[in-house]
XYZ file of C-alpha atoms in Angstrom:
698
model
C 39.595 -18.131 22.050
C 36.948 -15.779 22.722
C 35.933 -15.209 25.954
C 32.587 -15.148 25.711
C 29.798 -14.191 23.550
C 26.787 -12.462 23.689
C 23.797 -14.233 22.332
C 20.402 -12.054 22.385
C 16.988 -12.968 20.958
C 14.464 -10.848 20.354
C 11.857 -12.699 23.092
C 12.555 -14.344 25.878
C 11.041 -17.472 24.924
C 13.036 -17.485 23.044
C 16.162 -17.237 24.962
C 15.616 -19.669 26.615
C 14.461 -22.078 23.790
C 18.192 -21.525 22.275
C 19.850 -21.559 25.402
C 17.679 -25.470 26.641
C 19.698 -26.381 23.267
C 22.776 -24.974 23.135
C 23.640 -26.115 26.208
C 21.925 -29.613 26.713
C 19.680 -28.229 29.454
C 22.451 -27.563 30.946
C 22.796 -23.267 31.894
C 22.836 -20.873 35.159
C 19.771 -18.772 35.116
C 20.225 -15.422 36.330
C 17.502 -12.343 37.066
C 18.120 -8.379 35.927
C 17.770 -5.431 38.197
C 14.334 -3.805 36.486
C 12.835 -6.319 34.215
C 10.832 -9.372 35.421
C 10.613 -11.277 32.293
C 14.420 -11.197 31.177
C 16.712 -13.849 32.200
C 20.426 -13.894 31.295
C 21.349 -17.752 31.174
C 25.172 -19.087 31.282
C 26.878 -21.740 29.946
C 29.483 -23.452 27.616
C 29.592 -24.409 23.701
C 31.347 -25.578 21.058
C 30.761 -22.819 17.690
C 33.236 -24.385 15.839
C 35.656 -22.444 13.429
C 36.341 -19.410 13.650
C 35.017 -19.527 17.076
C 35.528 -23.211 19.142
C 34.356 -23.484 22.597
C 33.172 -20.717 24.392
C 31.402 -19.482 27.680
C 28.124 -17.762 26.575
C 25.357 -15.486 28.025
C 22.796 -15.640 26.618
C 19.521 -12.976 27.160
C 16.981 -11.442 25.079
C 15.389 -7.921 24.515
C 10.981 -7.394 23.973
C 10.741 -5.983 21.186
C 11.785 -2.713 19.692
C 14.303 -0.926 22.270
C 13.886 2.445 20.713
C 11.388 4.927 19.332
C 11.951 7.343 17.141
C 10.309 10.309 18.444
C 9.787 14.336 17.731
C 12.178 17.180 20.172
C 10.534 17.263 23.330
C 9.590 20.522 22.255
C 7.933 19.611 18.781
C 5.640 16.692 21.117
C 2.383 18.763 22.283
C 0.057 18.872 20.129
C -0.818 22.552 19.811
C 3.580 22.871 20.254
C 3.948 24.333 16.449
C 1.637 24.238 13.269
C 0.854 20.375 11.888
C 3.795 20.946 8.638
C 6.596 21.541 10.568
C 6.954 17.998 11.148
C 7.515 17.107 8.105
C 11.394 18.774 9.499
C 11.243 18.781 12.343
C 13.904 17.475 14.485
C 13.233 13.434 15.413
C 15.738 11.495 18.057
C 15.961 8.366 18.919
C 15.365 7.127 22.630
C 15.138 4.221 25.015
C 12.032 3.237 25.793
C 11.963 4.008 29.239
C 10.500 0.402 30.618
C 13.404 -1.160 28.287
C 15.563 0.705 29.742
C 16.856 -2.286 32.193
C 17.593 -4.720 29.309
C 19.143 -2.566 28.193
C 21.440 -1.433 30.591
C 22.155 -5.435 30.413
C 23.519 -5.394 27.355
C 25.463 -2.978 27.949
C 26.988 -4.475 31.100
C 27.287 -8.239 29.444
C 28.500 -6.802 26.766
C 31.758 -5.114 28.595
C 32.893 -9.148 28.849
C 31.978 -10.200 25.358
C 34.452 -10.384 22.455
C 32.028 -11.112 19.811
C 27.790 -10.292 19.752
C 25.209 -13.487 18.327
C 21.697 -11.623 17.678
C 18.835 -14.018 17.494
C 16.267 -12.123 16.457
C 13.565 -12.818 14.252
C 14.868 -12.811 10.257
C 12.878 -10.613 8.788
C 12.290 -7.007 8.496
C 11.765 -5.764 11.125
C 13.927 -8.772 12.844
C 17.068 -7.378 10.601
C 16.082 -3.366 12.485
C 15.850 -5.100 16.165
C 19.036 -5.997 15.867
C 20.744 -3.086 14.645
C 19.406 -1.440 18.227
C 20.465 -4.374 19.781
C 23.953 -4.382 18.259
C 24.302 -0.451 18.688
C 23.667 -0.384 22.915
C 26.178 -3.352 22.897
C 28.854 -1.581 21.125
C 28.479 1.742 23.434
C 29.668 -0.835 26.321
C 32.651 -2.864 24.141
C 33.247 -0.897 21.185
C 35.570 -4.005 19.887
C 32.954 -6.451 19.432
C 32.275 -8.771 16.974
C 29.135 -8.651 15.410
C 27.346 -11.309 13.467
C 23.863 -12.600 13.754
C 22.284 -16.387 13.405
C 20.474 -16.932 10.847
C 17.178 -19.361 12.025
C 13.388 -19.788 10.995
C 12.556 -21.989 13.643
C 13.700 -23.260 17.462
C 13.913 -27.450 16.501
C 17.127 -28.141 18.185
C 19.178 -29.211 14.289
C 17.760 -25.975 13.160
C 19.360 -23.562 16.433
C 22.637 -25.743 16.085
C 22.848 -25.429 12.641
C 22.443 -21.666 12.461
C 24.612 -20.838 15.827
C 27.374 -22.427 14.000
C 26.573 -20.375 10.227
C 26.201 -17.087 11.489
C 26.107 -14.251 8.845
C 26.043 -10.176 8.300
C 23.335 -7.938 9.812
C 21.777 -6.884 6.586
C 22.196 -3.459 6.681
C 19.588 -2.965 4.081
C 16.838 -4.532 4.990
C 17.318 -2.505 8.676
C 17.747 0.555 6.753
C 13.995 -0.103 4.929
C 12.652 -0.359 9.016
C 14.033 3.110 9.838
C 12.778 4.869 6.380
C 9.036 3.434 7.262
C 9.639 4.160 10.935
C 10.308 7.847 10.093
C 7.816 8.026 6.947
C 5.028 7.120 9.423
C 5.839 9.198 12.376
C 6.346 12.421 9.924
C 3.746 12.079 7.567
C 1.004 9.975 10.901
C 1.433 12.898 12.792
C 1.182 15.881 10.725
C -2.123 14.500 8.986
C -3.145 12.768 12.512
C -2.478 16.449 14.166
C -4.067 18.166 10.920
C -7.798 16.550 10.918
C -7.918 15.622 14.545
C -7.323 19.897 15.140
C -9.296 20.857 12.770
C -12.329 18.381 12.688
C -13.351 18.264 16.811
C -14.166 21.908 16.514
C -16.896 20.016 14.754
C -19.369 18.698 17.473
C -19.608 17.533 20.967
C -18.947 13.936 19.334
C -15.926 15.142 18.202
C -13.949 16.810 20.974
C -12.336 13.385 23.035
C -11.071 12.184 18.894
C -8.162 11.296 18.249
C -8.904 11.021 13.872
C -5.985 9.805 13.104
C -4.174 9.335 9.454
C -1.303 6.103 8.070
C -0.594 6.092 5.135
C -2.282 1.913 5.600
C -5.159 2.832 7.377
C -6.321 5.085 4.791
C -5.773 2.536 1.850
C -7.194 -0.042 4.447
C -10.638 2.606 4.736
C -10.454 3.414 1.198
C -11.480 -0.262 0.062
C -14.540 -0.907 2.553
C -16.050 1.872 1.670
C -16.272 1.313 -1.461
C -17.322 -1.316 -1.450
C -20.040 -0.104 1.137
C -20.863 1.864 -1.840
C -20.731 -0.895 -4.693
C -23.569 -2.866 -1.553
C -25.722 0.535 -0.992
C -26.279 1.798 -4.735
C -26.155 -1.273 -6.285
C -29.499 -1.551 -8.788
C -30.274 -4.883 -9.367
C -31.417 -5.573 -13.392
C -33.776 -7.932 -14.360
C -32.991 -11.237 -16.926
C -33.977 -13.814 -18.338
C -33.208 -17.248 -19.256
C -34.195 -20.583 -20.795
C -33.816 -24.099 -18.424
C -34.042 -27.482 -19.730
C -35.330 -30.310 -18.437
C -34.922 -34.147 -19.009
C -36.314 -37.414 -17.379
C -33.814 -40.405 -17.993
C -33.533 -43.452 -15.551
C -35.457 -41.881 -12.812
C -33.257 -39.134 -12.444
C -34.292 -35.172 -13.274
C -31.069 -33.735 -15.721
C -31.637 -29.533 -16.116
C -29.233 -28.124 -18.510
C -27.609 -24.933 -18.453
C -27.987 -22.227 -20.909
C -24.459 -21.515 -23.105
C -25.923 -17.765 -23.061
C -26.481 -17.703 -19.433
C -28.829 -15.063 -19.411
C -29.590 -11.949 -21.197
C -31.085 -8.973 -19.907
C -33.378 -8.545 -23.073
C -36.660 -10.246 -22.430
C -37.763 -10.108 -26.314
C -34.919 -12.134 -27.613
C -35.044 -14.452 -24.983
C -38.539 -14.967 -26.276
C -37.631 -15.096 -29.920
C -35.194 -18.004 -28.775
C -37.603 -19.851 -26.364
C -39.862 -19.680 -28.860
C -37.113 -21.276 -31.707
C -36.372 -24.336 -28.813
C -40.586 -25.040 -28.667
C -40.214 -25.110 -32.285
C -37.463 -28.219 -32.841
C -39.236 -30.150 -30.501
C -36.280 -32.493 -30.145
C -32.938 -31.610 -28.429
C -29.842 -33.521 -29.931
C -26.860 -34.670 -28.212
C -23.820 -32.646 -29.687
C -20.741 -33.947 -27.091
C -21.003 -36.919 -24.263
C -17.263 -36.324 -22.736
C -16.225 -38.273 -19.501
C -12.226 -36.894 -18.518
C -10.602 -37.155 -16.279
C -10.299 -34.328 -13.360
C -7.927 -33.431 -9.721
C -8.318 -30.746 -7.560
C -5.514 -29.220 -6.771
C -3.944 -29.679 -3.340
C -3.237 -26.565 -1.479
C 0.282 -24.759 -1.999
C 2.602 -24.324 1.179
C 1.316 -21.845 3.811
C 2.243 -18.339 4.098
C 1.220 -15.716 6.822
C -2.034 -13.701 3.992
C -2.986 -17.268 3.650
C -3.319 -18.273 7.136
C -4.552 -15.072 8.466
C -7.204 -15.091 5.669
C -8.121 -19.153 6.187
C -8.140 -18.590 9.643
C -10.524 -15.968 10.115
C -12.988 -17.865 7.306
C -12.632 -21.154 9.358
C -11.018 -20.797 13.031
C -13.255 -18.385 14.848
C -10.451 -15.564 15.680
C -9.211 -12.580 13.487
C -6.540 -11.570 11.622
C -4.389 -10.559 14.399
C -6.216 -12.883 17.332
C -4.839 -15.791 14.579
C -1.160 -13.547 14.367
C -0.906 -13.575 18.471
C -1.773 -16.957 18.740
C 0.511 -18.286 16.051
C 3.413 -15.987 17.711
C 2.500 -18.218 20.089
C 2.936 -21.864 19.243
C 6.402 -20.737 17.815
C 8.127 -19.773 20.500
C 7.286 -22.796 22.328
C 8.806 -24.248 19.331
C 5.568 -25.669 17.641
C 5.277 -24.674 14.322
C 7.702 -22.291 12.346
C 8.285 -18.807 11.791
C 4.496 -17.474 11.065
C 5.479 -14.733 9.308
C 6.771 -15.397 5.614
C 5.249 -15.035 1.952
C 6.959 -17.829 1.163
C 4.480 -20.585 -0.794
C 7.867 -23.204 -1.425
C 10.331 -25.656 -0.094
C 13.284 -25.394 -0.208
C 14.823 -29.228 -1.466
C 16.898 -29.117 1.386
C 13.989 -29.495 4.484
C 13.629 -33.321 5.352
C 9.723 -32.992 4.860
C 8.821 -37.198 5.717
C 10.912 -36.278 9.257
C 8.160 -33.583 9.842
C 5.481 -36.017 8.959
C 7.149 -38.872 10.852
C 5.857 -36.611 14.010
C 2.278 -36.699 13.243
C 2.383 -39.934 13.554
C 1.350 -40.603 17.232
C -1.628 -38.323 16.730
C -5.571 -39.998 16.937
C -6.999 -37.804 14.132
C -4.543 -37.849 11.512
C -1.717 -39.913 13.038
C -3.007 -43.161 10.685
C -2.787 -40.601 7.616
C 0.703 -39.927 7.752
C 1.263 -43.064 9.126
C -0.094 -43.907 5.240
C 2.344 -40.391 3.663
C 5.147 -42.250 5.323
C 3.771 -45.937 3.615
C 4.041 -44.681 -0.022
C 1.351 -41.664 -0.202
C 3.875 -38.566 0.570
C 4.594 -36.400 -2.482
C 6.751 -33.474 -2.840
C 4.458 -30.111 -2.207
C 3.620 -28.100 -4.678
C 6.014 -24.903 -5.336
C 3.995 -21.571 -5.222
C 5.733 -18.357 -6.846
C 6.942 -16.426 -3.895
C 9.929 -16.727 -2.048
C 11.187 -14.632 0.967
C 14.332 -15.919 0.798
C 14.716 -15.469 4.998
C 12.004 -18.271 5.723
C 10.346 -21.507 4.795
C 5.969 -21.803 4.686
C 4.273 -21.830 7.973
C 4.012 -25.726 9.391
C 4.045 -27.711 12.477
C 8.262 -28.401 13.565
C 7.211 -30.788 16.287
C 3.987 -32.553 17.440
C 2.023 -31.308 20.499
C -0.811 -33.237 22.225
C -4.104 -31.141 22.475
C -4.216 -30.937 26.096
C -0.046 -29.871 25.776
C -2.074 -26.407 24.298
C -2.720 -23.726 26.731
C -6.439 -22.758 25.500
C -9.113 -24.070 22.348
C -7.317 -21.227 20.076
C -4.098 -22.705 19.747
C -4.785 -26.277 19.697
C -8.065 -25.107 16.185
C -4.365 -23.241 14.745
C -2.126 -25.544 14.985
C -4.440 -28.408 13.518
C -5.189 -26.170 10.891
C -1.323 -26.115 10.613
C -0.419 -29.709 10.474
C -3.534 -30.608 8.493
C -2.787 -27.607 6.116
C 0.958 -29.011 5.890
C -0.152 -33.069 5.438
C -2.213 -31.909 2.471
C 0.679 -30.238 1.090
C 2.517 -34.098 1.098
C -0.568 -35.848 -0.228
C -1.611 -36.224 -4.036
C -4.367 -34.612 -5.570
C -8.247 -35.764 -4.844
C -9.111 -37.199 -8.393
C -11.645 -37.547 -9.762
C -14.092 -38.103 -13.147
C -16.013 -35.000 -15.258
C -18.538 -35.944 -17.427
C -19.621 -33.419 -19.727
C -22.708 -34.133 -22.488
C -24.344 -30.941 -24.441
C -27.638 -30.649 -26.530
C -28.655 -28.437 -29.662
C -32.173 -27.169 -29.197
C -33.409 -25.406 -31.734
C -30.368 -23.203 -32.275
C -29.288 -22.715 -28.459
C -26.788 -25.105 -27.151
C -27.364 -25.998 -23.571
C -24.878 -28.769 -20.328
C -24.409 -30.268 -17.820
C -21.864 -32.018 -15.668
C -21.493 -34.652 -13.629
C -18.896 -35.068 -11.501
C -17.808 -38.246 -9.421
C -14.631 -38.324 -6.692
C -12.664 -41.345 -7.686
C -9.590 -40.787 -4.629
C -9.827 -37.818 -2.002
C -6.394 -38.185 -0.380
C -5.924 -35.218 0.155
C -9.329 -34.114 0.771
C -8.906 -37.217 3.717
C -7.323 -34.595 6.053
C -8.016 -31.374 4.808
C -11.822 -30.380 5.284
C -11.755 -26.823 4.711
C -11.651 -27.504 1.009
C -14.444 -29.605 -0.432
C -15.415 -31.480 -3.291
C -17.852 -33.621 -3.551
C -19.761 -35.983 -6.375
C -22.915 -33.969 -7.511
C -26.060 -36.432 -9.805
C -25.066 -39.384 -11.499
C -25.724 -38.298 -14.602
C -27.276 -41.239 -17.224
C -26.176 -42.837 -20.476
C -26.154 -40.383 -23.247
C -25.385 -41.256 -27.014
C -23.706 -38.950 -29.188
C -26.290 -37.703 -32.167
C -28.855 -39.393 -30.155
C -32.603 -37.069 -30.126
C -35.139 -36.319 -27.349
C -37.975 -34.202 -26.740
C -37.238 -32.565 -23.355
C -39.395 -33.675 -20.421
C -39.757 -29.734 -19.926
C -38.163 -25.874 -20.916
C -38.946 -23.019 -19.836
C -38.515 -19.013 -19.607
C -37.020 -18.117 -16.515
C -36.731 -14.794 -15.209
C -34.531 -13.309 -12.608
C -33.056 -9.799 -11.013
C -28.868 -9.597 -10.872
C -27.693 -8.928 -6.412
C -24.924 -6.916 -5.968
C -21.992 -8.165 -4.163
C -21.401 -8.834 -0.551
C -19.696 -6.583 1.682
C -15.993 -6.527 3.187
C -15.022 -9.876 5.127
C -12.007 -9.845 6.853
C -10.462 -12.429 4.025
C -11.555 -10.533 1.128
C -9.906 -6.982 3.522
C -6.860 -9.049 3.389
C -6.740 -10.993 -0.014
C -6.729 -6.261 -1.228
C -4.723 -5.681 1.082
C -2.182 -8.330 -0.107
C -2.789 -7.472 -4.058
C -1.891 -3.399 -3.430
C 0.852 -3.834 -1.130
C -0.601 -2.209 2.244
C 1.473 -3.141 4.616
C 3.245 -6.249 4.899
C 2.597 -9.676 5.282
C 3.495 -9.311 9.435
C 1.224 -5.776 9.605
C -1.668 -6.112 8.071
C -3.690 -7.608 10.744
C -2.482 -4.183 12.789
C -3.752 -2.209 10.219
C -7.416 -3.577 10.367
C -7.433 -3.546 14.049
C -6.732 0.196 13.974
C -9.551 1.786 11.990
C -11.711 -0.547 13.961
C -10.236 1.108 17.310
C -10.524 4.400 15.440
C -14.022 3.805 14.788
C -13.551 3.945 11.045
C -15.983 1.260 10.951
C -17.729 -1.857 12.590
C -18.127 -5.590 11.861
C -21.857 -7.564 11.465
C -22.065 -11.209 11.403
C -22.158 -11.680 7.358
C -25.607 -11.476 6.472
C -27.353 -9.184 8.454
C -29.375 -9.175 10.978
C -29.864 -6.876 13.300
C -26.858 -5.335 13.848
C -25.571 -1.252 13.221
C -25.282 -0.728 9.444
C -24.618 2.943 7.950
C -27.878 2.718 4.932
C -28.444 5.862 5.813
C -25.653 7.184 4.179
C -25.683 9.328 1.263
C -25.094 7.609 -2.056
C -22.154 8.149 -4.114
C -23.003 7.928 -7.906
C -24.631 4.469 -9.248
C -24.194 0.721 -9.640
C -26.080 -1.291 -11.852
C -26.690 -4.851 -12.412
C -25.026 -5.150 -14.814
C -20.746 -5.215 -14.469
C -21.447 -6.053 -10.854
C -23.033 -9.420 -9.983
C -23.913 -9.946 -13.536
C -24.828 -13.825 -13.683
C -25.726 -13.836 -10.675
C -29.617 -14.385 -9.645
C -29.132 -15.199 -5.979
C -26.840 -15.779 -2.998
C -24.445 -12.842 -4.705
C -20.723 -13.085 -2.979
C -22.526 -14.363 0.472
C -21.729 -17.576 -0.201
C -18.778 -18.871 1.749
C -17.319 -22.443 2.496
C -18.083 -24.683 4.809
C -16.882 -22.954 8.038
C -16.151 -26.092 11.214
C -17.575 -24.647 14.159
C -19.946 -23.262 12.800
C -18.576 -19.400 13.291
C -20.285 -16.660 11.326
C -18.457 -14.670 9.156
C -17.742 -10.955 10.045
C -18.471 -8.713 7.648
C -17.320 -4.799 7.348
C -19.041 -1.744 7.727
C -17.968 1.811 7.308
C -19.414 4.129 10.391
C -20.515 7.683 9.328
C -16.481 9.409 10.468
C -14.845 5.941 8.498
C -17.038 7.578 5.113
C -17.130 10.998 5.847
C -12.870 11.182 5.906
C -12.951 8.737 3.035
C -15.809 10.988 1.067
C -14.285 14.364 2.071
C -10.395 13.517 0.871
C -12.771 12.453 -2.156
C -13.834 16.196 -2.393
C -10.767 17.701 -1.963
C -9.722 16.540 -5.200
C -6.901 15.091 -4.682
C -4.533 14.361 -8.374
C -3.852 11.274 -6.247
C -6.564 9.827 -4.036
C -5.489 9.032 -0.084
C -7.935 6.469 -0.185
C -6.640 4.707 -3.070
C -3.580 2.178 -1.958
C -1.082 3.738 -4.676
C 0.938 6.007 -2.836
C 1.619 3.823 0.068
C 1.874 1.015 -3.077
C 4.950 3.288 -4.148
C 6.636 3.431 -0.777
C 6.568 -0.250 -0.081
C 8.156 -0.744 -3.563
C 10.614 2.177 -2.702
C 11.532 0.055 0.470
C 12.048 -2.779 -1.415
C 14.593 -0.915 -3.093
C 16.009 0.253 -0.223
C 16.846 -3.719 0.561
C 18.180 -4.450 -3.412
C 20.562 -1.976 -2.796
C 19.510 0.413 -5.690
C 18.469 3.604 -3.338
C 19.107 3.921 -0.126
C 17.405 5.285 2.773
C 18.100 9.136 2.899
C 16.586 8.865 -1.031
C 13.367 6.955 0.225
C 12.802 9.896 2.642
C 13.208 12.726 0.861
C 11.384 11.323 -2.010
C 8.027 9.891 0.086
C 8.124 13.330 2.343
C 7.808 15.652 -0.648
C 5.219 13.473 -1.727
C 3.181 13.711 1.558
C 3.898 17.193 2.276
C 1.948 18.121 -1.160
C -0.804 16.271 -0.090
C -1.167 18.555 3.645
C -1.036 21.574 1.810
C -3.369 20.781 -0.439
C -5.781 19.310 2.659
C -4.590 22.571 4.554
C -5.929 24.793 1.566
C -9.254 23.295 1.580
C -10.020 21.693 4.996
C -13.332 23.378 4.493
C -14.589 21.490 2.298
C -12.911 18.114 4.359
C -15.855 20.115 7.312
C -18.535 20.651 4.911
C -17.715 17.017 3.936
C -18.517 15.398 7.089
C -21.325 18.307 8.008
C -23.144 17.540 4.899
C -23.223 13.348 5.602
C -23.935 13.553 9.700
C -26.594 15.732 9.013
C -28.036 13.618 6.418
C -27.643 10.170 8.734
C -29.320 11.927 11.760
C -32.003 13.121 9.968
C -32.696 9.621 8.598
C -31.732 8.350 12.186
C -34.914 10.285 13.546
C -36.961 9.039 10.549
C -36.738 5.583 10.921
C -37.038 6.313 15.209
C -40.565 7.344 14.109
C -41.609 4.300 11.776
C -39.258 2.052 15.393
C -37.343 0.994 12.972
C -34.277 2.964 14.690
C -30.763 2.070 13.952
C -27.903 3.476 14.757
C -25.651 5.430 13.163
C -22.388 5.407 15.766
C -19.357 6.944 16.198
C -17.207 5.488 19.273
C -16.393 8.764 22.125
C -13.789 7.652 24.172
C -15.130 7.959 27.865
C -12.063 5.779 29.192
C -8.697 4.161 28.519
C -10.709 0.775 28.606
C -14.180 1.681 27.009
C -15.603 2.789 24.353
C -19.430 3.475 24.590
C -21.858 4.906 21.044
C -23.376 7.055 20.306
C -25.832 7.953 17.585
C -24.957 11.218 15.645
C -25.844 15.146 16.629
C -28.979 16.193 15.046
C -26.889 19.364 14.688
C -23.631 19.527 14.452
C -21.943 23.172 14.567
C -19.674 25.543 12.156
C -16.716 25.340 14.662
C -14.419 28.475 14.827
């Protein structure tokens, strides 16, 4: 029989929850010296064969224990040419604030026969698990190492994970190790090059860290690209034909099949033919069932996209709140790409727990009474975690703040909607031939709301009831008009838009996208303003890049553009991203350098992420991926070094144009601040207009 098993979780709250379940609430708690947050929980537990009944010490870390750093002689900004960092020796160190935690693990390992790792079951958790393992083996080189695989901290799930341990996934850990090394070397080399080269351009830049990140720049590139598409958009006039008929006191509007044309003369000729025909003939009357599909099970990216639209939180805050709900045992693990439930999960039992709520409890009872449906299955399964779902019921009063209440409510309502019937309706379509042109109108009748009754984030409403039309009948339209309109530009990117682009292009993972967005805001490469404008700072003064005509951008939209978002409970104002002068200058500067593969586009990072997946699949080694990726970025670095004057010149041109136009606006009484951030201290950013002149550096 094993003397003792050491169990180590990724967070103190998980350690306590697991100890509670395994011990049945009967454990001894011991504090450790040097870390007030870490506790050791001691109890007995029967793990089953081959372990049997064992003494257990349950403790935790707080995220990563280790950091990868350059050797001391390479850490200062001027210690070496930035290009040396691609090959500079590195060392793995335990962070100073984590040393008491590492000592505790090493000490407890001496008394243990086996180590069970209870980190989160994703790539990052696997790597943290190897950090724990390496430290434990220093205390006891004979330890047998296993990991518990779990996706929530419900009691039955935790007990099953404890009694069915698996091996540590070295491939996933190696993928994270490769990513950490690449991010360190590439980020440090290009950040030092940018910062040291550009700080000399003027006092506004001398205190800034102008960072580069292989995810930061494509994220910024999306914002800048959309900004220029909006700024350079040239509206185009179009013409259309609209037909109205009144029957049974109902005005029926018929839409033109061609929608609109950009040739006024052509529309005029077609319109005159309609008028000459006088009568319209009904060519189609069709009524058929239709439905609005219930949502797919919830993934991390979908949680962030929906949350930023409806919950009045940015994506980084959403993940923090979701993590808190997870560690308290209220929802499942919130970092997952899976949008399909495993058939082995008892979903009805999860629905049953929600019956007691006075808001959605009656709906949950209806599901259990016969309305339950197996959720739709999406295309993604990360083989690690189920979709995000409620694990236990919690009253609003038991949650700490309104943010937790809103997010928990969304997760519950989404889950109940997934287990519901699609909304059902009836769609009536009437088509007419007027002259040589075809027009149509539609009428929707919602027959059964089903999932919509519990999921207010989707809308599907009855349209105007159509009067009776008969196939082949003829009538003289009450009104026919030729109308004129203009195409409208796309909207600036909102956070859901940006998350969708990052997800589609492989920029970051579901766990890191929010951090990359937060980083470009922190670096003052972008700022946000309420959607639909209204006094927030903009970059209307930045120089134009190319042109964008209405045709092909907004074609078919006369009004509104992409500014029309769905209803947002709580009335939050959707924030949109606007690049700062500095953000535009960096992207435009690198475009001017003329890389074969643009740094502002997602291709390099997407290729790197695909290589990480190859490490996980075992088709490439960590060393191969690191070498290949470093060589790619070394070429980028060398080209940037050779063309650094192009980057400087671009920054100066954009800054001077912005300053000149800002001054002109001031004279007109409509000063809009074109700003970059100057870090005055560690906690406060003060915003300043760009200087009127930026001097040439040495």
